[in-house]
mmCIF file of C-alpha atoms in Angstrom:
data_model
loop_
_atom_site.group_PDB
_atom_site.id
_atom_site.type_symbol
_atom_site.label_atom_id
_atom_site.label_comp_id
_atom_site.label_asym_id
_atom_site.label_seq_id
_atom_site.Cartn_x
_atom_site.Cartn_y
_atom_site.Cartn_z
ATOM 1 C CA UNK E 1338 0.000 0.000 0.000
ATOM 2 C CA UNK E 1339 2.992 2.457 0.520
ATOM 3 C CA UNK E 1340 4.274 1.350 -2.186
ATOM 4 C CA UNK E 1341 1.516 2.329 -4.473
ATOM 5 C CA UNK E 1342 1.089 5.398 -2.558
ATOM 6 C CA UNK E 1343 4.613 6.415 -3.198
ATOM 7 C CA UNK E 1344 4.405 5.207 -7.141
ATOM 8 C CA UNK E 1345 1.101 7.589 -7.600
ATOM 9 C CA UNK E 1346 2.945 10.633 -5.405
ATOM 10 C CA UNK E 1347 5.850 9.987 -8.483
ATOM 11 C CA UNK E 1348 3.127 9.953 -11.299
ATOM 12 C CA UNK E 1349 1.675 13.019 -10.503
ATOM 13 C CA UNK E 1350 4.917 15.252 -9.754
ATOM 14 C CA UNK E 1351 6.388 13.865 -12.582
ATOM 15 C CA UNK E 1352 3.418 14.844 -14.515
ATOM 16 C CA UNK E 1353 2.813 17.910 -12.570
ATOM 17 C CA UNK E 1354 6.607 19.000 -13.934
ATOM 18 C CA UNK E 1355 5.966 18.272 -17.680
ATOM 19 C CA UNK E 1356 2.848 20.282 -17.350
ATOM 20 C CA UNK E 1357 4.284 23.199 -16.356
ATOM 21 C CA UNK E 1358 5.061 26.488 -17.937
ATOM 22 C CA UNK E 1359 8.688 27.560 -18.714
ATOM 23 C CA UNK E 1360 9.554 31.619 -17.984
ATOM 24 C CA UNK E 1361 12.768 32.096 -20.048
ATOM 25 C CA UNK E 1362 14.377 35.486 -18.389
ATOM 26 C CA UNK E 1363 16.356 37.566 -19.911
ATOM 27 C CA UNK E 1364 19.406 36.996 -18.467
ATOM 28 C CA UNK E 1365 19.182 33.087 -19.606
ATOM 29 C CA UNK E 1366 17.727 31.613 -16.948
ATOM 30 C CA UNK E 1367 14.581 29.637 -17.249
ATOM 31 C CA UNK E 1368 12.132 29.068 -14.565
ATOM 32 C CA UNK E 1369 9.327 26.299 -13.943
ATOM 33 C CA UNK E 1370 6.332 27.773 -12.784
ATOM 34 C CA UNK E 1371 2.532 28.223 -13.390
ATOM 35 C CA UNK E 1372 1.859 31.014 -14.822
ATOM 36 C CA UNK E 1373 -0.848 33.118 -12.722
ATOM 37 C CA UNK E 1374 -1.056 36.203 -14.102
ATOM 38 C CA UNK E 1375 0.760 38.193 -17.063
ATOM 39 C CA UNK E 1376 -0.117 42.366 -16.629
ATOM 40 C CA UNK E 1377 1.997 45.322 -18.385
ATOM 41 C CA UNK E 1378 4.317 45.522 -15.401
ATOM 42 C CA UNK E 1379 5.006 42.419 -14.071
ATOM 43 C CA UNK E 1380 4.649 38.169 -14.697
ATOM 44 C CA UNK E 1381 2.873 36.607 -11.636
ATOM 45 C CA UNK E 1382 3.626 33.143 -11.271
ATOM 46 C CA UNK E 1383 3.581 30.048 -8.581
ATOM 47 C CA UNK E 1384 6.863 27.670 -8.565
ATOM 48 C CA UNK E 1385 5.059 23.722 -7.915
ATOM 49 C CA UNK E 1386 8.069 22.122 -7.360
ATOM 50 C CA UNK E 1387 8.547 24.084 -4.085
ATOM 51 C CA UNK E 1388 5.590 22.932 -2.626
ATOM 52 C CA UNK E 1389 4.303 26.066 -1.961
ATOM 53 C CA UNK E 1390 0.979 28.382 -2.661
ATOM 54 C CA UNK E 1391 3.435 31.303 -2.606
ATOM 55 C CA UNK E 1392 3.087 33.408 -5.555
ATOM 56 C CA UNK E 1393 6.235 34.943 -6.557
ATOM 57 C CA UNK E 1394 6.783 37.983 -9.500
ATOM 58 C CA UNK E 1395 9.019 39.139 -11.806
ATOM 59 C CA UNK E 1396 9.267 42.280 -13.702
ATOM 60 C CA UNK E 1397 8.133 42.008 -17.103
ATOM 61 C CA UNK E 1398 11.378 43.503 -18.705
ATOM 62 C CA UNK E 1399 12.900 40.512 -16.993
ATOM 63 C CA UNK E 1400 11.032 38.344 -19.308
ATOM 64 C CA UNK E 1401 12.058 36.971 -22.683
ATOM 65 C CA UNK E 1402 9.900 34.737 -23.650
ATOM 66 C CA UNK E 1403 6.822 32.413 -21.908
ATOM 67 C CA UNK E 1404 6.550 28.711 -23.011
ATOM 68 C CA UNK E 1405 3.343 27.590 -21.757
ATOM 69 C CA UNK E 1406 2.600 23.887 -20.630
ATOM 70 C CA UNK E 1407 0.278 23.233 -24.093
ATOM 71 C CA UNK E 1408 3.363 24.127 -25.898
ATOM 72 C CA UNK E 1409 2.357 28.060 -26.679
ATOM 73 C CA UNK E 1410 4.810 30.350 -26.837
ATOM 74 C CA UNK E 1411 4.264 33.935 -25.915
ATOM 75 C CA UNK E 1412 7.601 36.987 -26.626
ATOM 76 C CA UNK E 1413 7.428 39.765 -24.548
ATOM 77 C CA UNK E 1414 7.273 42.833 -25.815
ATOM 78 C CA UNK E 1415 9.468 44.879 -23.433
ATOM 79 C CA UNK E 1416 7.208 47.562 -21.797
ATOM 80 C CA UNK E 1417 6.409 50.862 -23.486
ATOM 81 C CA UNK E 1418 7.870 53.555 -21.056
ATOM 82 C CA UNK E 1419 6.085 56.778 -20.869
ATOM 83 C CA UNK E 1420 8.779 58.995 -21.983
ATOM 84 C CA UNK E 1421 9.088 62.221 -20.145
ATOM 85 C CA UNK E 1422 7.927 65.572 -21.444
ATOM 86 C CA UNK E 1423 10.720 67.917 -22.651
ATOM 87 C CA UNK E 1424 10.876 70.726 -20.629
ATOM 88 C CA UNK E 1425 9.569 73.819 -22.436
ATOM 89 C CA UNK E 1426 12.072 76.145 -23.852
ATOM 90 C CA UNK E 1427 11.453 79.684 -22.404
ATOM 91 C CA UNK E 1428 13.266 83.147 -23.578
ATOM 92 C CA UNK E 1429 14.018 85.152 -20.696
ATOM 93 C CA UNK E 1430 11.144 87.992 -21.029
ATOM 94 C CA UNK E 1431 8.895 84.544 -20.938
ATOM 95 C CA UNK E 1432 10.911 83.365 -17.752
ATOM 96 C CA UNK E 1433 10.305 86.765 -16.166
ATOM 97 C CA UNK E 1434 6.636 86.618 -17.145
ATOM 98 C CA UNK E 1435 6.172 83.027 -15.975
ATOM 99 C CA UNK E 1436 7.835 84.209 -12.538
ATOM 100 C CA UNK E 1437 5.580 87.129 -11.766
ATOM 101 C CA UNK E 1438 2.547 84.952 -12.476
ATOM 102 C CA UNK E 1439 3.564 82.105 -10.111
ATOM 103 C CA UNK E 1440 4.221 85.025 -7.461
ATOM 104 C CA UNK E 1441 0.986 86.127 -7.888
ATOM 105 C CA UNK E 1442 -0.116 82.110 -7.032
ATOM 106 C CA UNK E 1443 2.410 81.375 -4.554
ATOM 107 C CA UNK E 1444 3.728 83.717 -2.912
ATOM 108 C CA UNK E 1445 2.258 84.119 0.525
ATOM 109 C CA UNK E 1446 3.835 86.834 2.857
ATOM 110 C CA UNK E 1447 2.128 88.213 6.277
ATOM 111 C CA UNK E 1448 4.810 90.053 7.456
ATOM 112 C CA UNK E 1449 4.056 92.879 5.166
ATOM 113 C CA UNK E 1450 0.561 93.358 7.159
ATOM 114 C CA UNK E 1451 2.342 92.777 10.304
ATOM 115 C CA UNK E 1452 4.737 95.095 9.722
ATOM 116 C CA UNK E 1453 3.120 98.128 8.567
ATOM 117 C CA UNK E 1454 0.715 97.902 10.932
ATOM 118 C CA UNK E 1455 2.960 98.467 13.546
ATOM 119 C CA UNK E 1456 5.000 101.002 12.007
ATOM 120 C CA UNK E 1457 1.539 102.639 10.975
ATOM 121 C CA UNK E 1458 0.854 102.603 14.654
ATOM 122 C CA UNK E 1459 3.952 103.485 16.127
ATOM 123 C CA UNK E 1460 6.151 105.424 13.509
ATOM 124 C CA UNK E 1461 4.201 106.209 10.004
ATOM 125 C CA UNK E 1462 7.684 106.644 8.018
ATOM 126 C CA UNK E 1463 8.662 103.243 9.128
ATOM 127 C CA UNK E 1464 6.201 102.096 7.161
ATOM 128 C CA UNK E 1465 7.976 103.339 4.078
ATOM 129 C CA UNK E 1466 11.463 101.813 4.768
ATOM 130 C CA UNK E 1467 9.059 98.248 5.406
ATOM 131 C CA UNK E 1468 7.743 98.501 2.162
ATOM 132 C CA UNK E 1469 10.744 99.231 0.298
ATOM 133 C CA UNK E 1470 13.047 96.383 1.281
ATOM 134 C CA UNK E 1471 11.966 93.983 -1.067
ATOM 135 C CA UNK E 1472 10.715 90.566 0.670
ATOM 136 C CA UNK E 1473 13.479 87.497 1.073
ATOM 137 C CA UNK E 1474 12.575 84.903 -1.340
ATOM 138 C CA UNK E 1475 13.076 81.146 -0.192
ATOM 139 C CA UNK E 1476 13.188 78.151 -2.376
ATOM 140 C CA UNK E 1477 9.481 77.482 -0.771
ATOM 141 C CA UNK E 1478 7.855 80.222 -2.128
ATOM 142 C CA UNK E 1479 7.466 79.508 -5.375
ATOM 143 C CA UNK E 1480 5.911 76.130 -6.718
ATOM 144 C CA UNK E 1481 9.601 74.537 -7.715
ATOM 145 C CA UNK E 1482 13.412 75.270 -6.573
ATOM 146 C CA UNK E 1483 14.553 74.663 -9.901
ATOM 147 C CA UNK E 1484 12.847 77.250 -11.771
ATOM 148 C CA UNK E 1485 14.027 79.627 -8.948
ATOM 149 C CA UNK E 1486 17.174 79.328 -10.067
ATOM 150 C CA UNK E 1487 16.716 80.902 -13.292
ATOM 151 C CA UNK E 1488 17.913 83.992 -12.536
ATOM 152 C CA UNK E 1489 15.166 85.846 -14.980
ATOM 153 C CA UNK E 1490 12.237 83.779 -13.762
ATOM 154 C CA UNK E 1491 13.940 84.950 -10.119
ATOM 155 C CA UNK E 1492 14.323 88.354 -11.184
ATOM 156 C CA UNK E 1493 10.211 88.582 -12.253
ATOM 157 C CA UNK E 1494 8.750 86.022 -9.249
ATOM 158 C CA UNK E 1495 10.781 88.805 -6.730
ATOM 159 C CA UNK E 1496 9.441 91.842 -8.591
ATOM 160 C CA UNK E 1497 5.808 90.574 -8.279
ATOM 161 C CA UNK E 1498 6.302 89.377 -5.105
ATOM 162 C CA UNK E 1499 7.678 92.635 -3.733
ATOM 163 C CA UNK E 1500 4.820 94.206 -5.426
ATOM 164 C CA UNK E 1501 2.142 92.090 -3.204
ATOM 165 C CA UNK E 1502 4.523 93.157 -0.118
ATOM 166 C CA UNK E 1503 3.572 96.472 -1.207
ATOM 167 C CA UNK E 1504 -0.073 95.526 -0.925
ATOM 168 C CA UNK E 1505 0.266 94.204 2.398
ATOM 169 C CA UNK E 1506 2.153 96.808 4.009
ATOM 170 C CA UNK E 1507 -0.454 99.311 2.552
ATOM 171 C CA UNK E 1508 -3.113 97.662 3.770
ATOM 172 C CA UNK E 1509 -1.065 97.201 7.170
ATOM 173 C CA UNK E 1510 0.180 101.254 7.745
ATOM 174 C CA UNK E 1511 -3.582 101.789 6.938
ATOM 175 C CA UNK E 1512 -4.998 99.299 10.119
ATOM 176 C CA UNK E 1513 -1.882 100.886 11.904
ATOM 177 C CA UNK E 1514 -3.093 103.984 11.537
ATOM 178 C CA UNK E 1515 -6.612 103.465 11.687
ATOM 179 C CA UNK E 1516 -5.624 102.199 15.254
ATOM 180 C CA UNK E 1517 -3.943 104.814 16.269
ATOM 181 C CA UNK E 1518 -6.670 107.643 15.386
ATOM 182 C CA UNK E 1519 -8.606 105.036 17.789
ATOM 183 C CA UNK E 1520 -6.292 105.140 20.721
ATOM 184 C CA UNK E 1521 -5.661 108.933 20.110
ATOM 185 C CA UNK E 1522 -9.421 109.654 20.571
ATOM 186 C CA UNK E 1523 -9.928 107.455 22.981
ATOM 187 C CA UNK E 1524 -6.496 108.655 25.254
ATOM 188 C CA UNK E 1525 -7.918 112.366 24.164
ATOM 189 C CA UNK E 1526 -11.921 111.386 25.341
ATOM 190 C CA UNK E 1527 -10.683 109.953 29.169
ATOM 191 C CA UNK E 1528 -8.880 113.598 29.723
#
């Protein structure tokens, strides 16, 4: 009874082996397996003679060729890479033009309010010297480092940006001094 046991456990691996696909890399190798699953990327496969559900993958450029167990053979076509775009040549008034819009998008400075509302407040021609020191431009500010580094795209994101700075501190010297016509009136009313 072992015996025939053992005989039939021989039948059927041996058959299980000459039923099996063949996954012919491209470095040479060849691998038995069953093949699972066969997507754009990748070659999904289970190995029998390991004696194992474990389902094991290969990258589909790995792959030369699939010899199935019926005798099909399948190439593979290596897999179509989405090339990247070429980055768009720009002129330099275009880089400038490009920077100023992106400040207008990106650029995001509080200080300016902060500041002239304090000069506004305490000192009104502090306010000016705020507004004319034009803002400090970090690689953050704008939407990428590289572009920053263009020295006309720099040139036109700083020149907007100092522009909105402007804004700001206007807005700030006026809520400066809108306070202090408050206080003064106030301070003036308790005497």
């Amino acid at each position: 009874m072992k015996l025939l046991a053992c005989f039939l456990l021989l039948a059927l691996g041996s058959f299980s082996l000459s039923a099996q696909d063949i996954i012919y890399k491209t470095s040479g190798d060849e691998v038995s397996a069953k093949i699972m699953e066969i997507s754009t990327t990748k070659i999904t496969f289970k190995q029998p003679n390991l004696f194992s559900d474990s389902l094991f993958t290969l990258p589909h450029k790995d792959v030369f060729m699939v010899k199935y167990a019926n005798g099909e053979k399948e190439l593979m076509q290596p897999a179509v890479e989405e090339a990247a775009p070429e980055p768009v040549k720009r002129n330099p008034l275009q880089m400038a033009q490009l920077g100023r819009l992106d400040a207008r998008k990106y650029y995001k400075s509080n200080k300016g309010i902060a500041g002239g509302a304090i000069s506004g407040f305490l000192f009104f021609p502090a306010a000016l010297v705020v507004a004319a020191v034009p803002p400090k431009i970090t690689l953050n500010d704008g939407p990428d480092p590289q572009l920053l580094s263009n020295p006309y795209y720099y040139k036109g994101f700083r020149s907007q940006a100092h522009k909105r700075k402007l804004g700001k501190v206007a807005i700030g010297t006026g809520v400066g001094l809108l306070g202090l016509i408050v206080f003064s009136s106030l301070s003036n009313g308790q005497q």
